[in-house]
Short mmCIF file of C-alpha atoms in Angstrom, two decimals:
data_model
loop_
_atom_site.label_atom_id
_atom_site.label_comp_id
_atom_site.label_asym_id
_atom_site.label_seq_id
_atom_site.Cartn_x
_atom_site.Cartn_y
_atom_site.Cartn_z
CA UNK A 1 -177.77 19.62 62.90
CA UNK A 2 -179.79 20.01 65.82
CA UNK A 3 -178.63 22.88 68.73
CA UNK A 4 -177.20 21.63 71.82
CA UNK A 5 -179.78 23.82 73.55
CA UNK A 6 -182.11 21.04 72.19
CA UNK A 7 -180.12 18.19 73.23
CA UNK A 8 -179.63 19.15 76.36
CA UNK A 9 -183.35 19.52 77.17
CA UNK A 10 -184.14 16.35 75.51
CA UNK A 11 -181.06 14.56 78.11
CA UNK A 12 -182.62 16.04 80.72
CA UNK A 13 -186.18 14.75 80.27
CA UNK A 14 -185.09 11.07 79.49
CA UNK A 15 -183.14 11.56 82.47
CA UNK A 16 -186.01 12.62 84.26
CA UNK A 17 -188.09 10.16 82.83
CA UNK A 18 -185.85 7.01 83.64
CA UNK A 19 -185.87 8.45 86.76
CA UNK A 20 -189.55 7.77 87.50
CA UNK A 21 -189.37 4.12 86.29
CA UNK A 22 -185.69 3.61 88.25
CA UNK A 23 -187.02 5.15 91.78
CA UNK A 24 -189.44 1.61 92.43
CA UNK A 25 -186.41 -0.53 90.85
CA UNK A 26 -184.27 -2.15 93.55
CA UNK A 27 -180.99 -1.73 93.01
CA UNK A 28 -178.57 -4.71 92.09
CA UNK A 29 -176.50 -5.86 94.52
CA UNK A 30 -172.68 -5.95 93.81
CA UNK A 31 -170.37 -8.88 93.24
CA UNK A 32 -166.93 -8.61 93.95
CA UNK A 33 -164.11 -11.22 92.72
CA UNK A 34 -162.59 -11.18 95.85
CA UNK A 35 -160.91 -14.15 97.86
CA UNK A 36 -159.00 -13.03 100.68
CA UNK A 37 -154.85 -14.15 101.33
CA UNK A 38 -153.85 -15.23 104.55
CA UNK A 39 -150.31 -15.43 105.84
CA UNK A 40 -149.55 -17.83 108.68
CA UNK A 41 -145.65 -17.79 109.25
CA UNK A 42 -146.39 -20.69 111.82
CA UNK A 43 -147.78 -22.60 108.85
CA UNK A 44 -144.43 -21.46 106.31
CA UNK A 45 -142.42 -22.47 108.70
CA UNK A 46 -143.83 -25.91 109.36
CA UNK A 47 -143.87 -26.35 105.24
CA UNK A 48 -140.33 -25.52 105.02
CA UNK A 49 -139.38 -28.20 107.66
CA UNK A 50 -141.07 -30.56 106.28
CA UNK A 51 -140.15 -30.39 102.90
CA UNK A 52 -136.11 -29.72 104.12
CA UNK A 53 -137.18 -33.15 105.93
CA UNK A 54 -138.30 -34.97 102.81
CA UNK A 55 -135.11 -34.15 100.91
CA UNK A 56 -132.74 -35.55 103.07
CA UNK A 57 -131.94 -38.88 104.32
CA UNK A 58 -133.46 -40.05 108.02
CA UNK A 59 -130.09 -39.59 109.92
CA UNK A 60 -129.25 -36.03 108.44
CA UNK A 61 -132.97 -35.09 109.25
CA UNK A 62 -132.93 -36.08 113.29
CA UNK A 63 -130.02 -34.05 113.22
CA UNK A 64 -131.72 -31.16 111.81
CA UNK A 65 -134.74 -31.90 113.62
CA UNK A 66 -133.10 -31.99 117.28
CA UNK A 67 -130.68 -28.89 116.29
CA UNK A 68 -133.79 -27.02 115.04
CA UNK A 69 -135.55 -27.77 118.82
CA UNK A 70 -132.84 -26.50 120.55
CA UNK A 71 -132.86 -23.05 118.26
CA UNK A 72 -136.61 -22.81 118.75
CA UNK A 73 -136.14 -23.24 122.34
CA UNK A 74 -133.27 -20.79 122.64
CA UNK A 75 -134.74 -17.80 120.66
CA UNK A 76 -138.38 -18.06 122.38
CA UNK A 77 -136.68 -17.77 125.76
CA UNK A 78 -137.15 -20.85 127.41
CA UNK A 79 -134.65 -20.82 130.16
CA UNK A 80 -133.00 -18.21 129.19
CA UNK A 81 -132.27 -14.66 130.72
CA UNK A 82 -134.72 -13.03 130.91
CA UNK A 83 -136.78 -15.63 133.15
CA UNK A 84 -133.85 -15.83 135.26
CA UNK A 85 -134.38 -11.98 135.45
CA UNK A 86 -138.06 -12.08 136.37
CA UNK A 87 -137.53 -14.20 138.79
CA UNK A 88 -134.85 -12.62 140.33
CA UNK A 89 -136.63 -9.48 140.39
CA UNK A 90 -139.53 -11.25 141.58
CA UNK A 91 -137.91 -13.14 144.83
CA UNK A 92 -136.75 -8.97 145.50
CA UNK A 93 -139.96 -7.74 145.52
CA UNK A 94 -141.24 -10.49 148.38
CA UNK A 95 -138.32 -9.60 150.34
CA UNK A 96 -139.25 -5.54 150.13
CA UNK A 97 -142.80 -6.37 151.14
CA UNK A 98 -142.04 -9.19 153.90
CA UNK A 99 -139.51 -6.70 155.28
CA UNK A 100 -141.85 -3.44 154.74
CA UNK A 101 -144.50 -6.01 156.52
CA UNK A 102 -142.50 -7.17 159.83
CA UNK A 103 -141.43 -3.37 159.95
CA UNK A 104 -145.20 -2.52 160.23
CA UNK A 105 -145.96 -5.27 162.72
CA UNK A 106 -143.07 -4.07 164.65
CA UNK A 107 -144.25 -0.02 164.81
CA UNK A 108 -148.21 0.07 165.30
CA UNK A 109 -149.22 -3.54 166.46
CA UNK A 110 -149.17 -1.85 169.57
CA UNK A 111 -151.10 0.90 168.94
CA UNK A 112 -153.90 -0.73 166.54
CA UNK A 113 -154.28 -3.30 169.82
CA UNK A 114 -154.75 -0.48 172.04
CA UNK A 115 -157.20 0.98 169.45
CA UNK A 116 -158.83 -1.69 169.24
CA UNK A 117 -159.30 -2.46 173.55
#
């Protein structure tokens, strides 16, 4: 039975020694099994109406169809509150700055003509 002191010195010059040969080697590049998952909830959600359209008979479907537009509609906020809002807050603002405007006008026109004579 050899002594590990033995071993060990003979590990370390094959390690050494591999190590000469290994250093003008190129390493191998490596591959990876990888294909990447997308989710597109646009794209489910498209499936899933057309397959629910499929199933069903054509009159049942434009029903769904036309009651699905109107939800779609309604939850993205076409005409709904919120614009309403916006623009509301929107028409306030122009009435603020025409008023802060005609205000100015009114105060130092005068004094920005005879500035300017």
């Amino acid at each position: 039975m050899p002594s590990p002191i033995g071993q060990t010195t003979v590990n370390v010059v094959s390690c050494n020694f591999m190590g000469v040969f290994n250093f003008f080697k190129r390493p191998q590049h490596q591959k990876f099994d990888y294909r990447p998952r997308f989710y597109d909830p646009e794209k489910e959600e498209r499936e899933a109406r057309l397959a629910k359209y499929r199933n069903e008979d054509h009159t049942e479907s434009v029903k769904n169809r036309i009651s699905a537009g109107f939800k779609r509609r309604s939850a993205s906020g076409y005409g709904g509150v919120d614009a309403k809002r916006s623009n509301m807050r929107l028409i306030a603002i122009l009435i603020v700055l025409l008023f802060l405007t005609y205000y100015f006008i009114q105060k130092y026109l005068p004094q920005i003509i005879d500035l300017l004579e």
